[in-house]
Amino acid sequence: MPKLPMTLALVGATGEVGRAALDALDQLDLPVKALRPFASPRSAGELVEFQGDDLRVAPLADGAFRGCDVALFCAGAEVAREWAPRAWAEGCAVVDVSPAFRADGEVPLVVAELNAEAIAAFRARGVVATPGPTATAVALALAPLRAAGIERVVVSTYEPASGAGRAGVAELEREARDLLGLKEPDPAARFPHRLAFNLIPQVGAFGEGGATDEEEGIARDARRVLGAPELRLTATAVRVPVFYGEAVAVNVTTREKLGVQEARELLRTAPGVKIVDTPGEGIYPMPMLAANEDAVLVGRLREDRSQARGLDLFLVVENTRKGAATNALQIARVLAEQHL
Amino acid sequence: MPKLPMTLALVGATGEVGRAALDALDQLDLPVKALRPFASPRSAGELVEFQGDDLRVAPLADGAFRGCDVALFCAGAEVAREWAPRAWAEGCAVVDVSPAFRADGEVPLVVAELNAEAIAAFRARGVVATPGPTATAVALALAPLRAAGIERVVVSTYEPASGAGRAGVAELEREARDLLGLKEPDPAARFPHRLAFNLIPQVGAFGEGGATDEEEGIARDARRVLGAPELRLTATAVRVPVFYGEAVAVNVTTREKLGVQEARELLRTAPGVKIVDTPGEGIYPMPMLAANEDAVLVGRLREDRSQARGLDLFLVVENTRKGAATNALQIARVLAEQHL
């Protein structure tokens, strides 16, 4: 019995991804009969707009999820670890955009266009996790190219401040204002160093091999959503002084030769992908083009002449939308339609 | 007979690279008995400081180079194409940092630490060319790793506004100020799109295969200065909203297995390279660390687990210094000491 229209809880409603979810809800035409916005005690009491109504944001508390069909967790990993099991105990399925459950083999990790069938396994923990923006973008762009067999992938990321939430956005803005006012900015708090007019080759924490958890996570999550446990992928993740929109330079080695025209045809009909690739006219993916965009923009498609069978491409994904909120909402729809 | 101390002409003295050359001259202890600064008619008449004196910048004119030993061309390709042959006709050797002569097989292309011996061939045209910042950084970092044999290289760049000169720096600053003031910036002029808080995957003009001349040039120039015409290298070049300091994510496939410790040892003693690699303490190359830096900063050194024999690394080079002016001054010294 489809649970549609559904009652939707939105955890982290005042954050970057929560706000993107509210925007996307208006545009995705998802049947929601009631929305319950939650946030940290600090943000509780704020108002958010949904379908023309101002809703007051509540703090999380026992019983918060009773009567809800699906909870979108758009908060951090700590909130998800604490509250997702409680939501499920109260009968509400969870879609979590944080890294909390991405490595948990009992929790399906899903990009709606790629492996929606995995959602069925959500009952083990009551949670479906979504990959981060990089893995989502890379997986959506690689999926159609699997026709040629994917041997190896080299990824470099250009990750925006909003990937670290509203505090990240505020820190970049404050630093940029200070520097342009010839004032030394206050020490960085959200990022390890000053981000304005700088680049930081650290997203997340370093692991033993010298890679960050973000870099390891891109490979792990792309493997999971593509159902390709042997996929060979290495990544360098860099924070750049951009507010919204993440870019990824991707180099792919295929098993069979794949021409640029053939790759373009495969990508053209792929769900969740939009080709933006008329470089001679200055048309290629850029963060400034990605606002409100629910597809991965793919461009700069060209043959990699350094190898016999390779392609270079450049992706941009709105990290708060398809990289998080939109995908989570698409999963929520499948949960409500097919599984609740 | 060494021409030291030399009389040095500085073309483009008021530009980003010209100013970096004046700074570097103070620090490199190059014996210069007289400096003659030149610039476009628009900037002629400005003053530049050299060894405590204010020198008035002159426009280029017939006879400008008479009596000069070496001319540093820190201007664009058009100026170099027009004036470098005239300088040589007036008996003055040229070191050009522009792309004008980089692909000319009769002009030596030199990174001083790597192939200074090639300078000897400068007499064919009277010109020595320097590679751009990316090729310079990549070549300096790859050179010591040749011990293991370099099979293939994948490069993604993060190129600053100053790579497009003072107009590029001014445009980024103006756009950032406008956006932070909630004003729509004027249309981009120096760059194909707005750069502030954005990324532009176009540096230079597009060629037939879909790569830009910058991307093609990185491979071509790295091959030339490394003396490795078969080097396989693919690049994606992206302009980022940073004023100074260029970063490069590099993935290397070696013929023989090269461990991280072994690579670190090879890099530690390599000329022109400085290891900045204690990531657990937040120490890695960043543009904000590169000001006044005459070495390529190398960090984030780690094993690439996506292949049997590979490394990932992250480089930063001050694009106006070692990426241009410093290298040109080092070449000028060799010219004056050994060849004039």
XYZ file of C-alpha atoms in Angstrom:
680
model
C 0.000 0.000 0.000
C 1.858 3.140 -1.127
C 2.334 5.681 1.645
C 1.617 8.606 -0.626
C 1.045 11.420 -0.031
C 3.524 10.915 2.781
C 4.333 12.603 6.043
C 7.943 13.701 5.804
C 10.284 14.612 8.636
C 13.171 16.896 7.664
C 16.110 16.764 10.068
C 18.560 19.626 9.631
C 15.895 21.762 7.988
C 17.811 25.016 8.467
C 21.130 23.728 7.090
C 22.442 23.939 3.534
C 21.103 20.538 2.468
C 17.850 20.977 4.392
C 17.141 24.217 2.592
C 18.026 22.605 -0.713
C 15.562 19.824 0.116
C 12.805 22.394 0.678
C 13.603 24.022 -2.679
C 13.747 20.667 -4.447
C 10.469 19.543 -2.859
C 8.709 22.429 -4.546
C 10.159 21.397 -7.893
C 10.118 17.583 -7.785
C 6.374 17.294 -7.310
C 6.716 14.748 -4.519
C 3.339 14.095 -2.848
C 3.830 15.241 0.749
C 0.797 15.758 2.946
C 2.698 17.078 5.940
C 6.249 18.221 6.573
C 7.828 18.261 10.016
C 11.037 20.300 10.136
C 13.627 19.602 12.848
C 16.963 21.145 13.676
C 19.472 21.492 16.467
C 18.251 23.305 19.599
C 20.257 26.330 18.405
C 18.178 26.654 15.213
C 14.865 25.405 16.633
C 12.192 28.085 16.554
C 13.265 29.392 13.139
C 10.676 29.347 10.383
C 10.996 27.500 7.088
C 8.641 27.843 4.159
C 6.900 24.849 2.645
C 4.125 25.068 0.048
C 3.431 28.654 1.007
C 3.207 27.968 4.758
C 5.679 29.052 7.403
C 6.540 26.058 9.556
C 8.271 26.393 12.894
C 11.375 24.203 13.291
C 11.303 21.908 16.327
C 14.212 20.387 18.244
C 14.604 16.612 18.024
C 12.930 14.802 20.920
C 11.445 11.454 21.846
C 8.417 10.731 19.720
C 9.391 13.304 17.105
C 9.122 10.737 14.303
C 5.860 9.101 15.368
C 3.392 9.298 12.513
C 6.089 10.163 9.978
C 6.596 7.858 7.007
C 10.077 8.943 5.969
C 12.694 11.129 7.633
C 15.235 12.939 5.495
C 18.375 13.329 7.579
C 20.185 16.393 6.207
C 22.374 16.892 9.264
C 25.827 15.629 10.221
C 27.019 12.107 10.945
C 26.713 12.460 14.715
C 23.063 13.443 14.549
C 22.409 10.568 12.159
C 24.122 7.988 14.360
C 22.121 9.089 17.389
C 18.697 9.758 15.869
C 18.298 7.496 12.829
C 17.846 4.344 14.956
C 15.346 6.207 17.140
C 13.372 7.316 14.088
C 13.202 3.728 12.841
C 12.178 2.533 16.309
C 9.304 4.995 16.033
C 8.289 3.467 12.687
C 9.817 6.064 10.409
C 12.222 5.048 7.619
C 15.352 7.173 7.277
C 17.218 8.504 4.257
C 20.559 9.851 5.472
C 22.814 12.131 3.438
C 25.653 12.120 6.004
C 28.646 9.756 5.888
C 27.404 7.937 9.034
C 26.137 4.778 7.321
C 27.890 4.845 3.962
C 30.376 2.126 4.865
C 27.804 -0.034 6.674
C 27.210 -3.143 4.574
C 23.755 -3.593 6.112
C 22.609 -0.170 4.951
C 21.852 0.241 1.256
C 23.815 3.054 -0.377
C 21.773 4.401 -3.254
C 21.807 6.771 -6.194
C 18.188 6.667 -7.293
C 18.922 6.403 -11.024
C 21.488 3.637 -10.553
C 20.541 1.128 -7.899
C 17.078 1.924 -6.593
C 16.477 -1.828 -6.280
C 18.903 -1.844 -3.324
C 16.427 0.249 -1.318
C 14.421 -2.909 -0.617
C 17.083 -3.977 1.902
C 16.499 -0.914 4.084
C 14.665 -2.811 6.829
C 17.848 -4.226 8.399
C 18.444 -0.821 9.988
C 15.588 1.267 8.672
C 18.087 3.449 6.860
C 19.060 4.162 3.261
C 22.290 6.159 2.874
C 23.272 8.408 -0.018
C 26.840 8.832 -1.260
C 28.565 12.202 -1.168
C 28.406 14.547 -4.143
C 31.648 13.361 -5.740
C 30.772 9.675 -5.723
C 27.247 10.491 -6.899
C 28.503 12.567 -9.822
C 31.246 10.117 -10.782
C 28.927 7.114 -10.581
C 26.213 8.772 -12.678
C 28.745 9.729 -15.354
C 30.529 6.364 -15.345
C 27.393 4.217 -15.353
C 26.612 4.612 -19.068
C 30.278 4.106 -19.966
C 30.251 0.634 -18.401
C 29.222 -0.555 -21.856
C 32.920 -0.335 -22.736
C 34.140 -1.800 -19.440
C 35.766 0.516 -16.918
C 39.310 -0.420 -16.045
C 40.552 2.438 -13.923
C 39.540 5.977 -12.953
C 41.586 8.954 -11.756
C 39.595 11.695 -10.068
C 40.503 15.213 -8.871
C 37.845 17.193 -7.044
C 37.089 20.880 -6.682
C 34.820 20.956 -3.592
C 32.881 24.022 -2.449
C 32.513 25.575 0.979
C 28.896 24.463 1.276
C 30.104 20.873 1.446
C 30.968 21.834 5.025
C 27.501 23.283 5.638
C 26.356 26.769 6.485
C 29.357 27.329 8.726
C 31.608 26.632 5.751
C 29.749 29.103 3.556
C 29.847 31.751 6.279
C 33.568 31.234 6.865
C 34.471 31.646 3.186
C 32.325 34.778 2.937
C 33.821 36.312 6.070
C 37.389 35.586 4.952
C 36.807 36.965 1.459
C 35.293 40.164 2.868
C 38.191 40.617 5.293
C 40.862 40.045 2.653
C 39.238 42.424 0.165
C 39.072 44.967 2.996
C 42.814 44.407 3.513
C 42.114 42.968 6.950
C 43.774 39.762 8.145
C 40.886 37.287 8.585
C 40.269 35.595 11.929
C 41.762 32.099 12.128
C 39.891 29.415 10.211
C 37.427 27.395 12.285
C 35.371 25.222 9.941
C 38.277 24.519 7.556
C 41.861 23.620 8.482
C 43.189 26.800 6.829
C 42.007 29.977 5.202
C 39.917 29.046 2.156
C 39.300 32.452 0.543
C 41.586 32.885 -2.495
C 43.365 29.684 -1.437
C 43.101 25.906 -2.044
C 43.130 23.274 0.707
C 44.115 19.732 -0.351
C 42.338 18.258 2.653
C 38.641 17.350 2.771
C 37.980 15.270 5.889
C 40.544 13.498 8.039
C 43.661 11.607 6.994
C 43.795 7.823 7.172
C 46.794 5.527 7.387
C 47.730 5.383 3.727
C 47.841 9.187 3.497
C 44.454 9.542 1.791
C 41.559 11.377 3.454
C 38.295 9.674 4.346
C 36.712 11.768 1.585
C 39.180 10.362 -0.951
C 38.704 6.780 0.266
C 34.958 7.301 0.379
C 34.719 8.329 -3.275
C 36.130 4.975 -4.380
C 34.181 2.940 -1.830
C 30.845 4.617 -2.541
C 31.234 4.591 -6.329
C 31.931 0.852 -6.110
C 28.834 0.267 -3.989
C 26.342 2.208 -6.097
C 27.763 0.866 -9.365
C 27.763 -2.677 -7.986
C 31.401 -2.920 -9.064
C 33.435 -4.033 -6.055
C 36.565 -4.336 -8.185
C 36.385 -0.826 -9.629
C 39.835 0.754 -9.468
C 39.637 4.437 -8.625
C 42.046 6.912 -7.043
C 41.061 10.411 -5.943
C 42.587 13.685 -4.804
C 40.062 15.896 -3.015
C 40.653 19.647 -2.810
C 38.536 22.351 -1.182
C 38.216 25.432 -3.414
C 36.895 28.936 -2.668
C 33.496 28.414 -4.294
C 30.214 28.559 -2.358
C 28.049 26.022 -4.218
C 28.630 23.464 -6.941
C 31.286 20.786 -6.949
C 33.470 19.968 -9.931
C 35.332 16.746 -10.712
C 38.005 16.123 -13.335
C 37.696 12.474 -14.371
C 40.109 10.350 -16.387
C 38.773 6.937 -17.400
C 40.549 3.929 -18.842
C 38.148 1.593 -20.615
C 38.629 -2.031 -21.558
C 37.311 -1.500 -25.064
C 37.950 1.547 -27.175
C 35.227 4.128 -26.668
C 35.147 7.062 -29.072
C 34.071 10.492 -27.981
C 30.935 10.398 -30.140
C 29.983 6.981 -28.817
C 30.519 8.116 -25.213
C 28.435 11.207 -25.884
C 25.565 9.076 -27.171
C 25.738 6.817 -24.127
C 25.706 9.837 -21.804
C 22.961 11.644 -23.688
C 20.316 9.094 -22.776
C 21.608 8.358 -19.272
C 19.297 9.330 -16.403
C 20.559 12.028 -14.045
C 23.085 13.294 -16.594
C 22.975 16.446 -18.699
C 25.569 17.078 -21.386
C 26.927 20.640 -21.383
C 29.660 20.402 -23.958
C 30.069 22.982 -26.690
C 33.484 24.215 -25.557
C 34.168 26.322 -28.643
C 31.252 28.515 -27.568
C 32.369 28.596 -23.937
C 29.731 26.039 -22.923
C 30.964 23.530 -20.343
C 30.055 22.621 -16.758
C 30.731 25.318 -14.152
C 29.488 25.749 -10.578
C 27.696 28.971 -11.549
C 25.524 26.946 -13.944
C 24.556 24.302 -11.401
C 22.253 26.200 -9.022
C 18.868 24.449 -8.844
C 20.226 21.735 -11.112
C 19.140 18.167 -10.372
C 21.380 16.494 -12.933
C 25.125 16.020 -13.151
C 26.530 18.339 -15.807
C 29.043 16.552 -18.053
C 31.384 18.279 -20.456
C 34.944 18.675 -21.745
C 34.515 15.180 -23.156
C 37.617 14.263 -25.127
C 39.917 11.451 -26.015
C 42.829 10.896 -23.652
C 45.745 10.503 -26.019
C 48.105 9.362 -23.277
C 46.623 5.875 -23.495
C 45.106 3.524 -26.027
C 41.584 3.532 -24.571
C 40.788 6.514 -22.406
C 38.586 9.547 -21.975
C 38.818 12.797 -20.039
C 35.710 14.555 -18.771
C 34.709 17.318 -16.396
C 31.641 17.112 -14.164
C 29.758 19.594 -12.029
C 27.071 18.651 -9.539
C 25.086 20.913 -7.233
C 26.396 19.337 -4.066
C 23.393 20.248 -1.924
C 20.897 19.096 -4.614
C 21.679 15.989 -6.692
C 24.737 15.541 -4.498
C 22.466 15.229 -1.441
C 18.881 16.514 -1.108
C 17.478 15.609 -4.521
C 18.811 12.082 -4.423
C 17.451 11.658 -0.888
C 14.006 12.845 -1.984
C 14.018 10.496 -4.953
C 14.806 7.649 -2.559
C 12.064 8.803 -0.181
C 9.584 8.543 -3.047
C 10.620 4.968 -3.819
C 10.369 4.050 -0.127
C 6.888 5.502 0.168
C 5.650 4.097 -3.138
C 7.061 0.606 -2.942
C 8.273 -0.337 0.493
C 6.251 1.214 3.338
C 84.204 35.751 -21.127
C 81.339 35.907 -18.619
C 79.088 38.920 -19.119
C 78.684 39.487 -15.392
C 77.598 41.753 -13.903
C 75.199 42.064 -16.805
C 72.982 44.720 -18.269
C 69.467 43.361 -18.141
C 66.430 44.518 -20.089
C 63.081 43.741 -18.500
C 60.164 43.732 -20.945
C 56.762 43.848 -19.275
C 58.265 45.351 -16.145
C 54.923 46.531 -14.773
C 53.090 43.232 -15.276
C 52.630 40.385 -12.798
C 55.688 38.444 -13.961
C 57.788 41.581 -14.431
C 57.125 42.633 -10.849
C 57.889 39.107 -9.649
C 61.181 39.326 -11.561
C 62.084 42.546 -9.738
C 61.293 40.892 -6.377
C 63.225 37.759 -7.293
C 66.214 39.804 -8.522
C 66.578 41.241 -5.035
C 66.603 37.752 -3.554
C 68.529 35.683 -6.092
C 71.711 37.715 -5.862
C 72.107 37.905 -9.631
C 74.920 40.301 -10.584
C 73.183 43.055 -12.577
C 75.014 46.305 -13.234
C 72.106 48.032 -14.951
C 68.432 47.301 -15.401
C 66.359 48.742 -18.238
C 62.623 48.371 -17.665
C 60.237 48.404 -20.637
C 56.491 48.132 -20.930
C 53.617 48.860 -23.262
C 53.060 52.539 -24.129
C 50.107 52.480 -21.703
C 52.358 51.659 -18.730
C 55.454 53.536 -19.901
C 56.365 56.364 -17.563
C 55.529 54.362 -14.432
C 58.309 53.855 -11.909
C 59.663 50.501 -10.752
C 62.072 49.999 -7.890
C 65.354 48.194 -8.369
C 68.102 48.031 -5.761
C 66.687 51.063 -4.006
C 66.435 53.208 -7.143
C 63.259 54.293 -8.889
C 63.598 53.551 -12.581
C 61.271 55.016 -15.173
C 59.698 52.458 -17.509
C 60.271 53.145 -21.211
C 58.204 52.046 -24.201
C 59.825 49.550 -26.573
C 61.527 51.248 -29.522
C 64.253 50.682 -32.070
C 67.603 50.429 -30.358
C 66.062 49.707 -26.965
C 68.155 46.573 -26.519
C 71.495 47.991 -27.692
C 74.064 47.503 -24.957
C 71.910 44.986 -23.090
C 73.278 41.486 -22.515
C 70.028 39.675 -21.772
C 66.384 40.684 -22.109
C 63.805 39.040 -19.896
C 60.524 39.012 -21.817
C 57.773 38.976 -19.208
C 55.036 40.118 -21.568
C 52.593 38.257 -23.788
C 53.206 36.124 -26.855
C 52.498 38.924 -29.328
C 55.095 41.225 -27.824
C 57.594 38.354 -27.790
C 56.987 37.454 -31.428
C 57.473 41.038 -32.513
C 60.318 42.179 -30.276
C 62.436 39.127 -29.440
C 63.953 38.926 -32.949
C 64.646 42.674 -32.820
C 66.383 42.333 -29.460
C 68.604 39.567 -30.823
C 69.319 41.641 -33.930
C 70.555 44.335 -31.561
C 72.863 41.802 -29.893
C 70.770 41.053 -26.851
C 69.854 37.437 -25.962
C 66.234 36.847 -24.966
C 64.642 34.701 -22.272
C 60.909 34.574 -22.974
C 58.300 33.409 -20.463
C 55.386 33.617 -22.943
C 54.095 30.690 -25.022
C 55.395 32.327 -28.240
C 58.407 30.051 -28.765
C 57.607 27.013 -26.620
C 56.703 24.795 -29.564
C 59.570 26.053 -31.755
C 62.070 23.221 -32.103
C 64.872 25.704 -32.814
C 64.340 27.479 -29.499
C 65.562 25.707 -26.376
C 62.827 25.258 -23.757
C 64.470 25.192 -20.359
C 63.858 24.623 -16.673
C 67.169 25.672 -15.190
C 67.473 22.734 -12.778
C 66.622 20.156 -15.449
C 68.121 20.936 -18.831
C 70.358 24.004 -18.538
C 72.672 22.357 -21.096
C 70.046 23.041 -23.759
C 70.645 26.785 -23.377
C 73.767 26.451 -25.512
C 71.537 26.130 -28.594
C 70.022 29.578 -28.096
C 71.938 31.201 -30.956
C 69.669 29.804 -33.680
C 67.110 32.479 -32.776
C 68.725 34.260 -29.868
C 65.917 33.065 -27.640
C 65.496 30.651 -24.732
C 61.865 29.901 -23.820
C 60.507 28.820 -20.453
C 57.573 26.448 -19.998
C 54.419 27.565 -18.240
C 53.992 27.058 -14.490
C 52.200 23.701 -14.764
C 54.786 22.059 -16.989
C 57.576 23.537 -14.868
C 56.096 22.184 -11.644
C 55.222 18.790 -13.095
C 58.649 18.380 -14.717
C 60.521 19.335 -11.535
C 58.480 16.867 -9.490
C 58.677 14.053 -12.044
C 62.388 14.400 -12.782
C 63.615 12.613 -9.637
C 60.987 9.878 -10.077
C 62.426 8.943 -13.466
C 64.616 6.541 -11.500
C 61.587 4.217 -11.482
C 60.626 4.903 -15.109
C 57.569 7.047 -15.780
C 54.878 5.295 -17.765
C 51.966 7.671 -17.708
C 50.831 10.832 -15.936
C 47.346 12.274 -15.301
C 47.292 15.933 -14.334
C 44.508 18.253 -13.118
C 45.356 21.909 -12.611
C 44.041 24.621 -10.332
C 45.260 27.820 -12.074
C 45.105 31.270 -10.513
C 43.906 34.574 -11.937
C 47.439 35.962 -12.125
C 48.205 33.416 -14.839
C 46.251 35.852 -17.009
C 48.295 38.818 -15.810
C 47.316 41.934 -13.931
C 44.038 42.199 -15.832
C 43.127 38.735 -14.562
C 43.919 39.654 -10.961
C 41.916 42.881 -11.260
C 38.937 41.091 -12.788
C 38.759 38.492 -10.027
C 39.016 41.187 -7.371
C 36.334 43.341 -8.974
C 33.953 40.408 -9.365
C 34.468 39.224 -5.798
C 33.833 42.725 -4.437
C 30.671 43.081 -6.515
C 29.267 39.700 -5.515
C 29.963 40.257 -1.811
C 28.227 43.627 -2.196
C 25.260 41.753 -3.715
C 25.863 43.517 -7.019
C 25.825 41.642 -10.317
C 29.395 41.973 -11.658
C 30.064 43.483 -15.060
C 30.540 40.866 -17.784
C 33.860 39.046 -17.735
C 36.511 40.479 -20.041
C 39.820 38.751 -19.318
C 38.244 35.328 -18.633
C 35.502 33.609 -20.648
C 33.129 33.683 -17.644
C 32.859 35.045 -14.139
C 35.712 33.592 -12.085
C 34.845 34.799 -8.566
C 33.357 31.914 -6.538
C 33.264 29.880 -9.762
C 35.516 27.471 -11.703
C 36.239 27.728 -15.429
C 37.425 24.538 -17.174
C 39.027 26.553 -19.950
C 42.550 27.967 -19.868
C 43.515 29.126 -23.346
C 41.802 28.239 -26.610
C 40.365 24.902 -27.721
C 42.117 22.798 -30.345
C 40.718 20.119 -32.615
C 40.759 17.196 -30.217
C 38.811 19.150 -27.605
C 41.826 19.955 -25.423
C 42.982 23.532 -24.847
C 46.376 24.798 -25.922
C 47.228 24.993 -22.205
C 46.401 21.298 -21.785
C 48.340 20.297 -24.903
C 51.207 22.545 -23.862
C 51.644 20.880 -20.476
C 52.377 17.542 -22.134
C 54.499 19.020 -24.921
C 56.604 21.189 -22.624
C 57.094 18.523 -19.939
C 58.348 16.182 -22.668
C 60.785 18.788 -23.966
C 62.349 19.788 -20.646
C 62.517 16.188 -19.418
C 64.028 15.058 -22.735
C 61.314 12.387 -22.846
C 59.545 12.683 -26.203
C 57.517 9.541 -25.499
C 56.190 10.696 -22.109
C 52.472 9.954 -21.926
C 50.615 12.711 -20.120
C 47.019 13.934 -20.164
C 45.847 17.140 -18.491
C 42.678 18.976 -17.520
C 43.309 22.667 -16.858
C 40.879 24.640 -14.713
C 40.951 28.303 -13.704
C 40.128 28.768 -10.004
C 39.310 31.923 -7.998
C 42.761 32.291 -6.448
C 45.028 35.279 -7.081
C 48.517 33.724 -6.913
C 49.895 30.210 -6.701
C 49.019 27.334 -8.989
C 48.220 23.817 -7.793
C 48.450 20.541 -9.699
C 47.074 17.133 -8.743
C 49.387 14.532 -10.290
C 48.853 10.815 -10.690
C 51.905 8.878 -11.885
C 52.235 5.334 -13.145
C 55.804 4.055 -12.863
C 57.414 1.139 -14.635
C 58.991 -0.181 -11.450
C 57.345 -0.134 -8.065
C 58.221 3.044 -6.180
C 57.312 3.196 -2.519
C 56.263 6.412 -0.852
C 59.380 6.540 1.321
C 61.625 5.924 -1.657
C 59.864 8.630 -3.671
C 60.180 11.014 -0.753
C 63.931 10.402 -0.597
C 64.301 11.019 -4.329
C 62.314 14.250 -4.068
C 64.095 15.459 -0.939
C 67.402 15.927 -2.707
C 65.962 17.134 -6.021
C 66.812 20.711 -7.013
C 63.917 23.154 -7.243
C 61.684 20.952 -5.084
C 60.627 21.427 -1.474
C 58.696 18.737 0.361
C 55.759 20.076 2.388
C 54.129 16.885 3.552
C 53.033 16.378 7.133
C 49.325 16.097 6.389
C 48.332 14.929 9.870
C 49.446 18.355 11.109
C 47.716 20.197 8.279
C 50.988 20.720 6.436
C 50.690 20.357 2.660
C 51.173 22.623 -0.356
C 48.693 25.512 -0.659
C 48.781 28.696 -2.738
C 48.862 30.811 0.439
C 52.205 29.203 1.328
C 53.817 29.835 -2.043
C 54.285 33.615 -2.085
C 57.971 34.463 -2.669
C 58.672 30.756 -3.035
C 61.230 29.755 -5.675
C 60.728 26.000 -5.340
C 57.870 23.696 -6.271
C 56.088 22.591 -3.102
C 55.348 18.839 -3.145
C 53.021 17.075 -0.745
C 50.099 14.666 -0.278
C 52.515 11.984 -1.436
C 50.772 8.618 -1.240
C 50.481 5.269 -2.899
C 47.811 5.019 -5.593
C 46.056 1.792 -4.717
C 44.091 1.731 -7.963
C 47.135 0.358 -9.762
C 50.114 -1.858 -9.106
C 52.744 0.869 -9.423
C 51.472 4.370 -8.920
C 51.703 7.494 -6.800
C 49.470 10.482 -6.162
C 50.920 13.869 -5.314
C 49.866 17.490 -5.033
C 52.079 20.380 -6.171
C 51.959 24.116 -5.724
C 54.162 26.551 -7.603
C 54.205 30.340 -7.410
C 53.234 30.833 -11.019
C 54.843 34.259 -11.392
C 58.081 33.128 -9.640
C 59.424 29.612 -10.313
C 56.614 29.240 -12.846
C 58.047 32.186 -14.811
C 60.332 34.947 -13.481
C 62.674 32.923 -11.277
C 63.320 30.306 -13.910
C 63.919 33.052 -16.501
C 66.457 34.760 -14.210
C 68.248 31.483 -13.566
C 68.513 31.017 -17.326
C 69.739 34.606 -17.749
C 72.529 33.856 -15.299
C 73.645 30.792 -17.276
C 73.528 32.784 -20.513
C 75.664 35.565 -19.082
C 78.111 33.250 -17.297
C 78.636 30.674 -20.002
C 77.375 31.748 -23.391
C 77.697 35.500 -24.028
